[in-house]
PDB file as gemmi writes it, atoms N, CA and C in Angstrom:
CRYST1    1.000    1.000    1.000  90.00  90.00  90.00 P 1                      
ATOM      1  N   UNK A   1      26.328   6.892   7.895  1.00  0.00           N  
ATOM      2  CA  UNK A   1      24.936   6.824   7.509  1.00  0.00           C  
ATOM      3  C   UNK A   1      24.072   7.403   8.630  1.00  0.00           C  
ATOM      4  N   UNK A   2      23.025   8.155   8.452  1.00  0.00           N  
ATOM      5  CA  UNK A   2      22.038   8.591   9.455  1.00  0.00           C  
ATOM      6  C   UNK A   2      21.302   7.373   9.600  1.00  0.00           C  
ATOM      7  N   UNK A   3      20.251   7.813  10.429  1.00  0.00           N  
ATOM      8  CA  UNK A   3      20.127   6.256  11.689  1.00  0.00           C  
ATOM      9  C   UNK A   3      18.692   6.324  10.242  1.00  0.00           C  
ATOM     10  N   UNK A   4      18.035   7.343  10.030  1.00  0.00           N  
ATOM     11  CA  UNK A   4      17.257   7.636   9.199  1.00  0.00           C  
ATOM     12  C   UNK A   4      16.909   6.794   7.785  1.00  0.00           C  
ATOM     13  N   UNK A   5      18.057   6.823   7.292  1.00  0.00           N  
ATOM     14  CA  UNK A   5      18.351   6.118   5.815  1.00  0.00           C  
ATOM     15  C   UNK A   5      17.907   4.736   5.556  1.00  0.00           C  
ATOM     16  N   UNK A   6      18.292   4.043   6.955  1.00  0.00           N  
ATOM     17  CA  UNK A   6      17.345   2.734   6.468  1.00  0.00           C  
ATOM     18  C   UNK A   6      16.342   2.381   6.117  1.00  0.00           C  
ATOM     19  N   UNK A   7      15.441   3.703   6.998  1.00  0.00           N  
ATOM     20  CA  UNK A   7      14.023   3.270   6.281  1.00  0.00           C  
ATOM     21  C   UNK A   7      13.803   4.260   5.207  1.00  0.00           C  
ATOM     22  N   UNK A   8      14.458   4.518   4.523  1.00  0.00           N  
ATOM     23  CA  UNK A   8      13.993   4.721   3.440  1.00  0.00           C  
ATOM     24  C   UNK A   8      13.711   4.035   2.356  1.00  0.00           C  
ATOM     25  N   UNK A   9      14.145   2.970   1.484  1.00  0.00           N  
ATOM     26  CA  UNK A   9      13.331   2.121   1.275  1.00  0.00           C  
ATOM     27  C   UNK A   9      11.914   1.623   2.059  1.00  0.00           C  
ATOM     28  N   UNK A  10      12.007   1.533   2.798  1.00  0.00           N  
ATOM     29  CA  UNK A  10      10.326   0.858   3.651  1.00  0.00           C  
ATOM     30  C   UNK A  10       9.072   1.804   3.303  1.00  0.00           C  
ATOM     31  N   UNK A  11       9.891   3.338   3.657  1.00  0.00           N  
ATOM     32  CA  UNK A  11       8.559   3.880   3.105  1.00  0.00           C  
ATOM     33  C   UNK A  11       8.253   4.656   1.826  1.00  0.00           C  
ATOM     34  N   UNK A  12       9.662   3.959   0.564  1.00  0.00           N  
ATOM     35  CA  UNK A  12       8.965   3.897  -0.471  1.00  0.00           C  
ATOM     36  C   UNK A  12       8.677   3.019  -0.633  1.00  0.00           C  
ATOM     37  N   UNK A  13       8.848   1.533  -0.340  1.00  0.00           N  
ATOM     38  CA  UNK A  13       8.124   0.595  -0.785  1.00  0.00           C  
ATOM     39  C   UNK A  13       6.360   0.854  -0.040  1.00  0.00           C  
ATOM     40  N   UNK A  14       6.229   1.580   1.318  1.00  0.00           N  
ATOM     41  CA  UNK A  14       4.793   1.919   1.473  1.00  0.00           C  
ATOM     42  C   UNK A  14       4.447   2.550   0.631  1.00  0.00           C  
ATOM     43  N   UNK A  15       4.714   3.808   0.315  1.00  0.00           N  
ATOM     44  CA  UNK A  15       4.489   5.169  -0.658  1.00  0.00           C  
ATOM     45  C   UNK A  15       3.573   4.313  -1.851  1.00  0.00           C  
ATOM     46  N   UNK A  16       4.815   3.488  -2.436  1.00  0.00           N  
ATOM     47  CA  UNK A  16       4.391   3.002  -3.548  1.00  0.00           C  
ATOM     48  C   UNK A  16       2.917   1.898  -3.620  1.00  0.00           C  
ATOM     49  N   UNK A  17       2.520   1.339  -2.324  1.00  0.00           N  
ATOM     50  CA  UNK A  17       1.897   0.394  -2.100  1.00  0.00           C  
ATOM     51  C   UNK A  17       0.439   1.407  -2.118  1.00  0.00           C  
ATOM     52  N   UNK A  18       0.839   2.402  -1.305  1.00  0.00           N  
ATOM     53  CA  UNK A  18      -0.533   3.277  -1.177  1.00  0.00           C  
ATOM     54  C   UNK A  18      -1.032   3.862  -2.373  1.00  0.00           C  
ATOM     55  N   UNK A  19      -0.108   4.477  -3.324  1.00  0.00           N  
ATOM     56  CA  UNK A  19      -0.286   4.922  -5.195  1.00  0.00           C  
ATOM     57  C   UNK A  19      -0.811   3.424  -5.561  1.00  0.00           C  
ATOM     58  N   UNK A  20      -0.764   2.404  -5.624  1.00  0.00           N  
ATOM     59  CA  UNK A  20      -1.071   1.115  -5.840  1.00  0.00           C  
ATOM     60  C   UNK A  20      -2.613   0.800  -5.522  1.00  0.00           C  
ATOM     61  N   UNK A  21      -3.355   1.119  -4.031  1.00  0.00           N  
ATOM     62  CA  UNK A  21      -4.080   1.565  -3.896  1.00  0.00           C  
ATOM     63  C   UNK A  21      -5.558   2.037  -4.212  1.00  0.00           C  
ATOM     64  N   UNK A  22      -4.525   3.245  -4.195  1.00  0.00           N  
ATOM     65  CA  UNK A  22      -5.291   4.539  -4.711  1.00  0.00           C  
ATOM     66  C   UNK A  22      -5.938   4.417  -6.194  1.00  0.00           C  
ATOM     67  N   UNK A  23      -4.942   4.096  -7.179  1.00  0.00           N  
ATOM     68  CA  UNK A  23      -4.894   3.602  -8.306  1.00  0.00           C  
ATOM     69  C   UNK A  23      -6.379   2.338  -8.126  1.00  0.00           C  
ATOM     70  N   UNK A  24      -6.214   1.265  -7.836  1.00  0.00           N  
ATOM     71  CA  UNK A  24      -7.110   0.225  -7.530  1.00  0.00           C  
ATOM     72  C   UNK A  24      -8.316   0.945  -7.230  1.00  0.00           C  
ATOM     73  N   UNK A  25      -8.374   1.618  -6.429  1.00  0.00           N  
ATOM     74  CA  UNK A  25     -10.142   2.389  -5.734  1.00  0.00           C  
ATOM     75  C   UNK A  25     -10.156   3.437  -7.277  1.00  0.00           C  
ATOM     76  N   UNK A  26      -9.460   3.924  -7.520  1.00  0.00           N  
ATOM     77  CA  UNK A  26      -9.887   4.942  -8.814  1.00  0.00           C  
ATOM     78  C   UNK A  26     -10.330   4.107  -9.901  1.00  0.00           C  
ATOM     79  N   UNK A  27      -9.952   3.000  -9.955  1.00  0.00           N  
ATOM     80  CA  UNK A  27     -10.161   1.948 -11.293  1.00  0.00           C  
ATOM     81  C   UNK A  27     -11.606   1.805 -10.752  1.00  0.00           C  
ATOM     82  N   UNK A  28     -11.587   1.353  -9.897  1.00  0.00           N  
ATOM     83  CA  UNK A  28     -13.096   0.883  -9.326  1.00  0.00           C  
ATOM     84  C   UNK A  28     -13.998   1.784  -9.661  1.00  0.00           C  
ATOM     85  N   UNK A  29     -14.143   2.656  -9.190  1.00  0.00           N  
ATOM     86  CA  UNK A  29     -14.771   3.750  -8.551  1.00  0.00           C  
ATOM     87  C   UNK A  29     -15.094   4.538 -10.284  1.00  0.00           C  
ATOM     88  N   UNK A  30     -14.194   4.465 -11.058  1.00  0.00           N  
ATOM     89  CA  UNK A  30     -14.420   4.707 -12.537  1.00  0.00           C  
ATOM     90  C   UNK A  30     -15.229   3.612 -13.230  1.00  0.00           C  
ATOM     91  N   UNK A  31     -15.043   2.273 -12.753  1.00  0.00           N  
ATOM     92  CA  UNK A  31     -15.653   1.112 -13.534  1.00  0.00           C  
ATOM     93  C   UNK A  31     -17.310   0.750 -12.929  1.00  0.00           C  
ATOM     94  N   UNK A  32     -17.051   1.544 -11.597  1.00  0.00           N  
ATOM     95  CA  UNK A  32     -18.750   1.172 -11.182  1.00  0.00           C  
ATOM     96  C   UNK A  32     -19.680   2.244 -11.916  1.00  0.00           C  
ATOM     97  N   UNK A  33     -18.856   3.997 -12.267  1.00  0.00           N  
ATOM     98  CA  UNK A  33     -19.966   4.597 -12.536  1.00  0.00           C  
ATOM     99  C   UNK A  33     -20.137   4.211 -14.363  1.00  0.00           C  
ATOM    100  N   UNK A  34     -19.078   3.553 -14.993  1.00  0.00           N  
ATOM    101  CA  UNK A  34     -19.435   3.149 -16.296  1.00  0.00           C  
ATOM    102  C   UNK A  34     -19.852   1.770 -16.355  1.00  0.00           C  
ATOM    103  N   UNK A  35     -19.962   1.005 -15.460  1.00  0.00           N  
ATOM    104  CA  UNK A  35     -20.546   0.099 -15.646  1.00  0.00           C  
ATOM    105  C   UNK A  35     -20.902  -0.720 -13.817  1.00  0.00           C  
ATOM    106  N   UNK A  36     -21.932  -0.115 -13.571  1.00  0.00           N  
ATOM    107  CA  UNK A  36     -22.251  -0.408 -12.385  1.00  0.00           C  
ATOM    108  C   UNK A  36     -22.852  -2.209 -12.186  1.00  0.00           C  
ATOM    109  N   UNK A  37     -23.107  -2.947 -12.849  1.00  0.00           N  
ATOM    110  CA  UNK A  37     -23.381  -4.340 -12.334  1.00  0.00           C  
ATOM    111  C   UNK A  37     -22.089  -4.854 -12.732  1.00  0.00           C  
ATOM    112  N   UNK A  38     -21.134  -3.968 -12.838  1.00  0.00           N  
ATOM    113  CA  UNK A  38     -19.387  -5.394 -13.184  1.00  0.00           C  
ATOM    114  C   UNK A  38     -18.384  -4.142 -12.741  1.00  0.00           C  
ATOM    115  N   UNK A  39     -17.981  -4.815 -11.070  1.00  0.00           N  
ATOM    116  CA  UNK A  39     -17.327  -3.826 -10.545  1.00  0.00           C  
ATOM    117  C   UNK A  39     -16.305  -4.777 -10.430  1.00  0.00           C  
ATOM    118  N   UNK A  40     -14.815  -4.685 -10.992  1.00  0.00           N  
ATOM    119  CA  UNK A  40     -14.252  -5.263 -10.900  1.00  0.00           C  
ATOM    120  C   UNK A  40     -12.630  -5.006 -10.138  1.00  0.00           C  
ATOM    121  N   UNK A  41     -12.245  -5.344  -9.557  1.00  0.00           N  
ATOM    122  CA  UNK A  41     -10.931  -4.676  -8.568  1.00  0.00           C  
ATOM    123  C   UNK A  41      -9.730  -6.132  -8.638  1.00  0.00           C  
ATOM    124  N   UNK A  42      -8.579  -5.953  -8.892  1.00  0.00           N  
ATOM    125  CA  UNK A  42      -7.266  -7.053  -8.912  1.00  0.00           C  
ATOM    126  C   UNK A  42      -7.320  -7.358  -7.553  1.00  0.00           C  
ATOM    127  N   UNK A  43      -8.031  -7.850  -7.448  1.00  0.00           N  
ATOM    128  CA  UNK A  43      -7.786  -8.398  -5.608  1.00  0.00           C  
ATOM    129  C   UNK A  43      -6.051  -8.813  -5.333  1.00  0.00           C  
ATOM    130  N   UNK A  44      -5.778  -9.498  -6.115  1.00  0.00           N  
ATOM    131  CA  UNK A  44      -4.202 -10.456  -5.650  1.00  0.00           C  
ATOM    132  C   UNK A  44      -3.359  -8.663  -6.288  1.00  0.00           C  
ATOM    133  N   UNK A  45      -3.692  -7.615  -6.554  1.00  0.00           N  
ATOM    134  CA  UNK A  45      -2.855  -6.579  -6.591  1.00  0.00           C  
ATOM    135  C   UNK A  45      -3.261  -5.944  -5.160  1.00  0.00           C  
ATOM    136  N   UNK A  46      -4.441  -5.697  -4.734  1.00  0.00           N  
ATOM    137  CA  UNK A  46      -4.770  -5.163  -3.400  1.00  0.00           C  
ATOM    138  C   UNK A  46      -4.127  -5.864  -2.442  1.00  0.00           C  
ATOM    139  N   UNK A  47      -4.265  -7.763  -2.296  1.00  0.00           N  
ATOM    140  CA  UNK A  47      -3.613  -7.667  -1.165  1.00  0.00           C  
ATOM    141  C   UNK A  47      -2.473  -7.790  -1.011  1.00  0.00           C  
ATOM    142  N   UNK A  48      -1.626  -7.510  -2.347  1.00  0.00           N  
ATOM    143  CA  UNK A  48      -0.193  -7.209  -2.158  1.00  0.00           C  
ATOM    144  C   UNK A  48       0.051  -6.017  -1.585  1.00  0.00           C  
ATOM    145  N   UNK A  49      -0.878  -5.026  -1.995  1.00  0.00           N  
ATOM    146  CA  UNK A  49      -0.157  -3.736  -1.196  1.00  0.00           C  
ATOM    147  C   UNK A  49      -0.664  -3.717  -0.096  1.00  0.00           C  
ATOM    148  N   UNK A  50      -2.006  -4.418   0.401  1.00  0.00           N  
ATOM    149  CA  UNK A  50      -2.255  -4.355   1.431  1.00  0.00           C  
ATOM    150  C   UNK A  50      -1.403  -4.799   3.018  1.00  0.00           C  
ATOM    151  N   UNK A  51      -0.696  -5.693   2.334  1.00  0.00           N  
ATOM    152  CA  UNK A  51       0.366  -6.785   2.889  1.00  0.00           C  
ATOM    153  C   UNK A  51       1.865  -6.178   3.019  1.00  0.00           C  
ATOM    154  N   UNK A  52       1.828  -5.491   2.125  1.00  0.00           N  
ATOM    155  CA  UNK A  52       3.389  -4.358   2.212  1.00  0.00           C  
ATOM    156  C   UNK A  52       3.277  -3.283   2.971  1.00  0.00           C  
ATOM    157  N   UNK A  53       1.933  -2.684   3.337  1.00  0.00           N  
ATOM    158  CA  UNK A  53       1.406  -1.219   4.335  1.00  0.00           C  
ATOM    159  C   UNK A  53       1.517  -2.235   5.593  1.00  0.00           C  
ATOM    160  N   UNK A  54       1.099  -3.323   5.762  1.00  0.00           N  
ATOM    161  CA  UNK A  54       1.227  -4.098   7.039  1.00  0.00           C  
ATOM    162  C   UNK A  54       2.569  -4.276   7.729  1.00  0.00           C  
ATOM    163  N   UNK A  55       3.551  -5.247   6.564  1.00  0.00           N  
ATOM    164  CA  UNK A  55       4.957  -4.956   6.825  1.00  0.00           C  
ATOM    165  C   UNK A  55       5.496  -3.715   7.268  1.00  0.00           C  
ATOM    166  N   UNK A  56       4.981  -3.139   6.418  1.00  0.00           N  
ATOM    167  CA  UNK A  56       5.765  -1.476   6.888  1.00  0.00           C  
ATOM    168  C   UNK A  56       5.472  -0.933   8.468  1.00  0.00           C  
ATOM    169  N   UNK A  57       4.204  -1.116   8.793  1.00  0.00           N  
ATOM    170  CA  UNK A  57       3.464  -0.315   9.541  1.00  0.00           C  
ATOM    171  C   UNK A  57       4.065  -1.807  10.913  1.00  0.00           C  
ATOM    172  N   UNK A  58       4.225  -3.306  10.712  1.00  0.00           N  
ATOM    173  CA  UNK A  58       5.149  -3.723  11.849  1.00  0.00           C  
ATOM    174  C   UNK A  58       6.585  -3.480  12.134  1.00  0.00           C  
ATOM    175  N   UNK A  59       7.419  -3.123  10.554  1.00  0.00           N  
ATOM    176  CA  UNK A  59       9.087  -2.407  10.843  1.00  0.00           C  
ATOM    177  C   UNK A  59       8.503  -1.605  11.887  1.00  0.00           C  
ATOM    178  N   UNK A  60       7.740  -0.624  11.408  1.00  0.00           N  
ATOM    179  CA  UNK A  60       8.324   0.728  12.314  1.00  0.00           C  
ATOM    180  C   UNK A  60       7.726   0.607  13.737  1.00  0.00           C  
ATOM    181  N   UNK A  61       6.696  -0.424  14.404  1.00  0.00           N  
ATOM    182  CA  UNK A  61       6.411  -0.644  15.657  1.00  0.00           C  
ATOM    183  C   UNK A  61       7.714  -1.992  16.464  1.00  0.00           C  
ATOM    184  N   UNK A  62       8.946  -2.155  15.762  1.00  0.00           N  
ATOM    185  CA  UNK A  62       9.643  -2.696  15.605  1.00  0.00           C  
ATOM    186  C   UNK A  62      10.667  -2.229  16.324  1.00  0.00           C  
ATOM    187  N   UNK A  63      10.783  -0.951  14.871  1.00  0.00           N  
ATOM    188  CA  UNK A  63      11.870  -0.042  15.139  1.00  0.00           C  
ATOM    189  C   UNK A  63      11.577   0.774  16.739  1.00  0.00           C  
ATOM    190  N   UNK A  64      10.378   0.842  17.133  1.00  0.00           N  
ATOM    191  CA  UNK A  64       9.899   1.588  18.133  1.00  0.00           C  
ATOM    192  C   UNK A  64      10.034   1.523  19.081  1.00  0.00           C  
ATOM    193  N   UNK A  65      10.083  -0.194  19.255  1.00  0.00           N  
ATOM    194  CA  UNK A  65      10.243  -0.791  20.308  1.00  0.00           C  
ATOM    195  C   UNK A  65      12.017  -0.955  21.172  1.00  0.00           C  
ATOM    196  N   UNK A  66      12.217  -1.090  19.795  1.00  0.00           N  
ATOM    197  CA  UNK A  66      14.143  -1.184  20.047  1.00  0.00           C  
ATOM    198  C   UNK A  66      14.701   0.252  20.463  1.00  0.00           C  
ATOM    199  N   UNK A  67      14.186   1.013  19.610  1.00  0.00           N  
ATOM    200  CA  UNK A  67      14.930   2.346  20.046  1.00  0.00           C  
ATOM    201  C   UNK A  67      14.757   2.849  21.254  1.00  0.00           C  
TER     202      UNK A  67                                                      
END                                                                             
């Protein structure tokens, strides 16, 4: 196995967290200009991905440290 491969999962599970996101601000950002007094965003979906970019972003100061 390359030393590489492990994180691959990690940064699709980031990848995917950031499309997650992105997705969330586009919902928004579509729902304020059609209906600007009810802006509404899945918070408990944001801070899941917000919380998985965190994980990710301590693996690899992790990995950084060890190597």
């Amino acid at each position: 196995m390359e030393p590489n491969q492990h994180h691959i999962p990690d940064e699709q599970e980031f990848l995917k967290s950031l499309n997650e996101l992105e997705e969330i601000l586009q919902e928004a950002e579509e729902t304020a200009t059609a209906l600007p007094e009810e802006k509404k965003i899945d918070l408990a979906t944001w801070e899941d991905a917000v919380a998985d970019i965190e994980q990710f972003l301590e693996n690899q100061e992790k990995n950084k440290k060890t190597s």
